[in-house]
């Protein structure tokens, strides 16, 4: 594969709030990776993604990969109540219509959201890199916990690299109020440094519930290691109150520097699919 280059974008927002996008160089005949994470403001970032894909297609790009580290709306992968918009499907249709030939994302809660893509789509994981970072921390007898069954594979990956045990709790969410209820499992966490792993922290309630139960079951310390730290509203306070002493995340969301970069995962996938 020839050396990759980056293309400058002209991006501005008009006084009325509309977005303007322009690629400043030709990408004719080239393979173009549009890297646009769709964290809050999700809708604005999604529009940027669609406009860039469309402009690249117009310019004659040979292939265009939509690389979306945080896939907004991936959780709404079905109509769980009658009449609900299947938002993940709408996004998939828009991304395809805008000209993407490939779709790459990282650690979405379930691969179910990918069934809407007719183009090549993949859910990559950053959990090996996360585990490598966790291995550098001074943890005593670490124990890896998944807060729900959707995170079991993440916990397995992390615990394998750390050479330690893992378990998962059961979680349910009220479809109307969004209230999260967690029930623990009979695991002895006495004197263990517990790492709760998940794909995303939004309100923090999933991790907070799990942390409280882990503490009751003897955990010495509780930390969270998640791919996407959305940390909506007072999530950080919610986590602190529940006894979570450290939160580790990646650079999938533009925020203060995070210790784990997902760039190697994306680069490897692009090399493979192209
Ligand atoms: C869904 O089940 C996801 O895997 C996360 O556990 C969930 O979205 C986290 O949301 P919150 O932080 O609001 O509990």
Short mmCIF file of C-alpha atoms and ligand atoms in Angstrom, two decimals:
data_model
loop_
_atom_site.label_atom_id
_atom_site.label_comp_id
_atom_site.label_asym_id
_atom_site.label_seq_id
_atom_site.Cartn_x
_atom_site.Cartn_y
_atom_site.Cartn_z
CA UNK A 1 0.00 0.00 0.00
CA UNK A 2 1.35 3.45 -0.89
CA UNK A 3 2.14 6.03 1.78
CA UNK A 4 -1.00 7.57 3.33
CA UNK A 5 -1.51 11.30 3.32
CA UNK A 6 -4.04 13.56 4.97
CA UNK A 7 -6.23 16.06 3.17
CA UNK A 8 -7.12 19.40 4.72
CA UNK A 9 -10.80 20.18 5.05
CA UNK A 10 -12.36 23.58 4.92
CA UNK A 11 -15.11 23.50 7.53
CA UNK A 12 -17.31 26.33 8.65
CA UNK A 13 -20.68 26.93 10.17
CA UNK A 14 -22.90 29.55 8.53
CA UNK A 15 -24.62 32.17 10.70
CA UNK A 16 -27.87 30.17 10.53
CA UNK A 17 -26.17 27.02 11.84
CA UNK A 18 -25.72 25.14 8.56
CA UNK A 19 -22.44 23.33 7.90
CA UNK A 20 -20.09 23.95 4.98
CA UNK A 21 -17.50 21.33 3.97
CA UNK A 22 -14.87 21.46 1.23
CA UNK A 23 -12.00 19.11 0.47
CA UNK A 24 -9.04 21.30 -0.41
CA UNK A 25 -7.26 18.70 -2.59
CA UNK A 26 -8.34 16.18 -5.18
CA UNK A 27 -8.85 12.59 -4.01
CA UNK A 28 -9.70 11.30 -7.47
CA UNK A 29 -8.90 7.60 -7.85
CA UNK A 30 -7.74 7.30 -4.23
CA UNK A 31 -8.88 5.27 -1.23
CA UNK A 32 -10.24 7.72 1.30
CA UNK A 33 -10.78 7.06 5.01
CA UNK A 34 -13.12 9.61 6.57
CA UNK A 35 -12.46 9.46 10.30
CA UNK A 36 -15.33 11.11 12.13
CA UNK A 37 -16.37 10.03 15.58
CA UNK A 38 -20.02 10.77 16.29
CA UNK A 39 -19.99 11.74 19.95
CA UNK A 40 -22.06 14.69 21.23
CA UNK A 41 -23.17 16.79 19.44
CA UNK A 42 -23.98 13.56 17.58
CA UNK A 43 -26.22 15.05 14.91
CA UNK A 44 -23.72 17.74 13.96
CA UNK A 45 -20.88 15.23 13.76
CA UNK A 46 -23.03 12.88 11.68
CA UNK A 47 -23.81 15.62 9.18
CA UNK A 48 -20.08 16.40 8.91
CA UNK A 49 -19.41 12.71 8.21
CA UNK A 50 -22.09 12.53 5.51
CA UNK A 51 -20.96 15.73 3.79
CA UNK A 52 -17.31 14.63 3.71
CA UNK A 53 -18.22 11.18 2.33
CA UNK A 54 -20.38 12.76 -0.35
CA UNK A 55 -17.73 15.31 -1.32
CA UNK A 56 -15.09 12.55 -1.56
CA UNK A 57 -17.39 10.50 -3.79
CA UNK A 58 -18.06 13.56 -5.98
CA UNK A 59 -14.32 14.05 -6.38
CA UNK A 60 -13.99 10.54 -7.74
CA UNK A 61 -12.56 8.66 -4.74
CA UNK A 62 -12.01 4.98 -5.64
CA UNK A 63 -13.17 3.69 -2.24
CA UNK A 64 -14.44 5.61 0.75
CA UNK A 65 -14.36 4.14 4.26
CA UNK A 66 -16.49 5.72 6.95
CA UNK A 67 -14.37 5.28 10.08
CA UNK A 68 -16.63 6.09 13.01
CA UNK A 69 -14.93 5.25 16.32
CA UNK A 70 -18.02 6.19 18.33
CA UNK A 71 -21.13 5.13 16.44
CA UNK A 72 -23.94 7.33 17.74
CA UNK A 73 -27.34 5.63 17.79
CA UNK A 74 -25.82 2.13 17.66
CA UNK A 75 -27.80 1.29 20.79
CA UNK A 76 -31.13 1.93 19.05
CA UNK A 77 -30.68 -1.13 16.84
CA UNK A 78 -34.31 -2.22 16.93
CA UNK A 79 -37.81 -0.96 17.62
CA UNK A 80 -37.96 -2.02 21.26
CA UNK A 81 -41.34 -0.30 21.63
CA UNK A 82 -43.91 -0.06 18.89
CA UNK A 83 -43.42 3.01 16.72
CA UNK A 84 -39.80 3.67 17.68
CA UNK A 85 -37.42 4.90 14.99
CA UNK A 86 -34.71 2.29 14.38
CA UNK A 87 -32.08 5.01 14.46
CA UNK A 88 -29.08 2.78 13.73
CA UNK A 89 -30.77 1.66 10.51
CA UNK A 90 -31.39 5.24 9.41
CA UNK A 91 -27.74 6.11 10.01
CA UNK A 92 -26.58 3.03 8.07
CA UNK A 93 -28.76 4.03 5.11
CA UNK A 94 -27.46 7.60 5.17
CA UNK A 95 -23.81 6.50 5.34
CA UNK A 96 -24.31 4.19 2.36
CA UNK A 97 -26.21 6.78 0.36
CA UNK A 98 -23.44 9.31 1.01
CA UNK A 99 -21.08 6.95 -0.78
CA UNK A 100 -19.23 4.87 1.82
CA UNK A 101 -17.90 1.57 0.53
CA UNK A 102 -16.82 0.39 4.02
CA UNK A 103 -17.92 1.15 7.57
CA UNK A 104 -15.64 0.68 10.56
CA UNK A 105 -16.54 1.32 14.17
CA UNK A 106 -15.18 0.41 17.59
CA UNK A 107 -16.82 -1.43 20.48
CA UNK A 108 -20.52 -0.92 19.89
CA UNK A 109 -22.78 -2.68 22.41
CA UNK A 110 -23.94 -5.30 19.93
CA UNK A 111 -23.16 -6.28 16.34
CA UNK A 112 -26.91 -6.17 15.74
CA UNK A 113 -26.58 -2.57 14.51
CA UNK A 114 -24.28 -3.74 11.69
CA UNK A 115 -26.96 -5.87 10.07
CA UNK A 116 -28.37 -2.75 8.43
CA UNK A 117 -25.27 -2.18 6.28
CA UNK A 118 -25.11 -3.71 2.83
CA UNK A 119 -21.51 -2.48 2.49
CA UNK A 120 -18.61 -4.11 4.35
CA UNK A 121 -18.98 -3.22 8.05
CA UNK A 122 -16.95 -4.16 11.12
CA UNK A 123 -17.11 -3.66 14.86
CA UNK A 124 -13.47 -3.48 15.98
CA UNK A 125 -12.35 -3.70 19.57
CA UNK A 126 -9.80 -1.67 21.49
CA UNK A 127 -9.89 -3.97 24.49
CA UNK A 128 -6.49 -5.59 23.85
CA UNK A 129 -4.88 -2.14 23.84
CA UNK A 130 -6.91 -1.22 26.91
CA UNK A 131 -5.67 -4.34 28.69
CA UNK A 132 -2.05 -3.58 27.73
CA UNK A 133 -2.45 -0.21 29.39
CA UNK A 134 -4.12 -1.70 32.48
CA UNK A 135 -1.19 -4.09 32.79
CA UNK A 136 1.08 -1.11 33.45
CA UNK A 137 -0.97 -0.02 36.49
CA UNK A 138 -0.08 -1.15 40.01
CA UNK A 139 -3.17 -3.35 40.47
CA UNK A 140 -3.35 -5.92 43.25
CA UNK A 141 -5.08 -9.17 42.30
CA UNK A 142 -7.19 -7.55 39.55
CA UNK A 143 -10.63 -8.94 38.78
CA UNK A 144 -12.47 -8.00 35.58
CA UNK A 145 -16.20 -7.44 35.73
CA UNK A 146 -18.69 -6.92 32.88
CA UNK A 147 -21.71 -4.87 34.00
CA UNK A 148 -24.04 -6.79 31.68
CA UNK A 149 -23.99 -9.74 29.32
CA UNK A 150 -23.29 -7.46 26.33
CA UNK A 151 -19.85 -6.71 27.77
CA UNK A 152 -18.81 -10.32 28.44
CA UNK A 153 -16.56 -10.56 25.39
CA UNK A 154 -14.82 -7.31 26.38
CA UNK A 155 -14.22 -8.67 29.90
CA UNK A 156 -12.91 -11.94 28.45
CA UNK A 157 -10.43 -10.11 26.24
CA UNK A 158 -9.14 -7.92 29.07
CA UNK A 159 -8.93 -10.73 31.62
CA UNK A 160 -7.04 -12.94 29.16
CA UNK A 161 -4.33 -10.31 28.63
CA UNK A 162 -4.14 -9.64 32.39
CA UNK A 163 -4.12 -13.38 33.16
CA UNK A 164 -6.88 -12.98 35.71
CA UNK A 165 -10.51 -13.94 36.38
CA UNK A 166 -13.67 -12.33 35.13
CA UNK A 167 -17.42 -12.44 35.70
CA UNK A 168 -20.51 -10.54 34.64
CA UNK A 169 -23.56 -9.12 36.31
CA UNK A 170 -27.13 -9.03 35.01
CA UNK A 171 -28.57 -5.69 33.98
CA UNK A 172 -31.99 -4.57 32.84
CA UNK A 173 -33.14 -1.18 31.68
CA UNK A 174 -36.70 0.09 31.86
CA UNK A 175 -37.68 0.79 28.25
CA UNK A 176 -39.68 3.88 29.18
CA UNK A 177 -37.79 5.53 32.05
CA UNK A 178 -34.31 4.22 31.20
CA UNK A 179 -33.80 3.19 34.84
CA UNK A 180 -30.97 0.68 35.14
CA UNK A 181 -31.29 -2.27 37.54
CA UNK A 182 -28.30 -4.50 38.21
CA UNK A 183 -28.18 -7.80 40.05
CA UNK A 184 -24.86 -9.17 41.20
CA UNK A 185 -23.53 -12.71 41.08
CA UNK A 186 -22.07 -14.64 43.94
CA UNK A 187 -18.40 -13.80 43.29
CA UNK A 188 -15.93 -13.28 46.11
CA UNK A 189 -14.19 -9.98 45.39
CA UNK A 190 -12.51 -9.70 48.79
CA UNK A 191 -9.31 -7.64 48.53
CA UNK A 192 -9.47 -7.58 44.74
CA UNK A 193 -8.87 -4.50 42.60
CA UNK A 194 -11.96 -4.66 40.38
CA UNK A 195 -11.92 -3.32 36.81
CA UNK A 196 -15.37 -2.83 35.30
CA UNK A 197 -15.14 -2.92 31.51
CA UNK A 198 -17.81 -1.70 29.11
CA UNK A 199 -18.17 -0.16 25.67
CA UNK A 200 -19.52 3.22 26.73
CA UNK A 201 -20.18 5.32 29.81
CA UNK A 202 -23.07 7.67 29.19
CA UNK A 203 -24.90 8.58 32.41
CA UNK A 204 -22.58 6.35 34.44
CA UNK A 205 -25.47 4.50 36.06
CA UNK A 206 -24.51 1.10 34.65
CA UNK A 207 -20.99 1.35 36.06
CA UNK A 208 -22.18 2.93 39.34
CA UNK A 209 -24.64 0.10 40.04
CA UNK A 210 -21.95 -2.49 39.33
CA UNK A 211 -19.40 -0.67 41.48
CA UNK A 212 -21.73 -0.53 44.48
CA UNK A 213 -22.37 -4.27 44.32
CA UNK A 214 -18.66 -5.00 43.82
CA UNK A 215 -17.81 -2.97 46.93
CA UNK A 216 -20.45 -4.86 48.92
CA UNK A 217 -18.89 -8.10 47.73
CA UNK A 218 -15.53 -7.11 49.16
CA UNK A 219 -13.71 -5.24 46.37
CA UNK A 220 -10.70 -3.32 47.64
CA UNK A 221 -10.89 -0.74 44.85
CA UNK A 222 -13.12 -0.28 41.81
CA UNK A 223 -12.12 1.35 38.54
CA UNK A 224 -13.79 1.57 35.14
CA UNK A 225 -12.13 0.92 31.76
CA UNK A 226 -14.38 1.76 28.82
CA UNK A 227 -13.89 2.44 25.13
CA UNK A 228 -16.01 5.58 24.91
CA UNK A 229 -16.24 8.08 27.74
CA UNK A 230 -19.28 10.16 26.83
CA UNK A 231 -19.75 11.09 30.51
CA UNK A 232 -23.06 12.88 30.01
CA UNK A 233 -24.32 15.36 32.61
CA UNK A 234 -23.14 14.53 36.11
CA UNK A 235 -21.82 11.07 35.18
CA UNK A 236 -18.43 11.71 36.77
CA UNK A 237 -20.07 12.61 40.08
CA UNK A 238 -22.32 9.53 39.83
CA UNK A 239 -19.22 7.34 39.41
CA UNK A 240 -17.32 8.99 42.28
CA UNK A 241 -20.31 8.65 44.63
CA UNK A 242 -20.48 4.93 43.82
CA UNK A 243 -16.82 4.53 44.83
CA UNK A 244 -15.20 4.39 41.37
CA UNK A 245 -11.71 5.79 41.92
CA UNK A 246 -10.38 5.81 38.36
CA UNK A 247 -11.89 5.92 34.87
CA UNK A 248 -9.78 4.90 31.88
CA UNK A 249 -10.87 5.59 28.31
CA UNK A 250 -9.66 6.09 24.77
CA UNK A 251 -9.29 8.94 22.32
CA UNK A 252 -12.46 7.90 20.44
CA UNK A 253 -13.99 11.05 21.87
CA UNK A 254 -12.31 14.41 21.62
CA UNK A 255 -11.75 15.45 25.21
CA UNK A 256 -8.87 15.73 27.60
CA UNK A 257 -6.03 13.30 26.72
CA UNK A 258 -6.91 9.65 27.36
CA UNK A 259 -4.26 7.00 27.98
CA UNK A 260 -5.35 4.57 25.26
CA UNK A 261 -5.30 5.45 21.55
CA UNK A 262 -7.49 3.48 19.15
CA UNK A 263 -5.44 4.63 16.13
CA UNK A 264 -3.52 1.31 15.77
CA UNK A 265 -6.81 -0.64 15.68
CA UNK A 266 -8.20 1.58 12.93
CA UNK A 267 -4.96 1.58 10.91
CA UNK A 268 -4.70 -2.21 11.04
CA UNK A 269 -8.31 -2.62 9.88
CA UNK A 270 -7.84 -0.19 6.99
CA UNK A 271 -4.70 -2.02 5.86
CA UNK A 272 -6.64 -5.30 5.94
CA UNK A 273 -9.79 -4.20 4.08
CA UNK A 274 -7.90 -2.27 1.42
C1 LIG B 1 -25.56 -0.63 26.92
O1 LIG B 1 -25.96 -1.63 27.44
C2 LIG B 1 -24.14 -0.24 26.96
O2 LIG B 1 -23.34 -1.35 26.82
C3 LIG B 1 -23.73 0.53 28.20
O3 LIG B 1 -23.68 -0.33 29.31
C4 LIG B 1 -24.66 1.66 28.51
O4 LIG B 1 -25.01 2.35 27.36
C5 LIG B 1 -24.06 2.63 29.50
O5 LIG B 1 -24.97 3.67 29.71
P1 LIG B 1 -25.04 4.44 31.10
O6 LIG B 1 -23.66 4.94 31.41
O7 LIG B 1 -26.01 5.56 30.82
O8 LIG B 1 -25.56 3.50 32.13
#
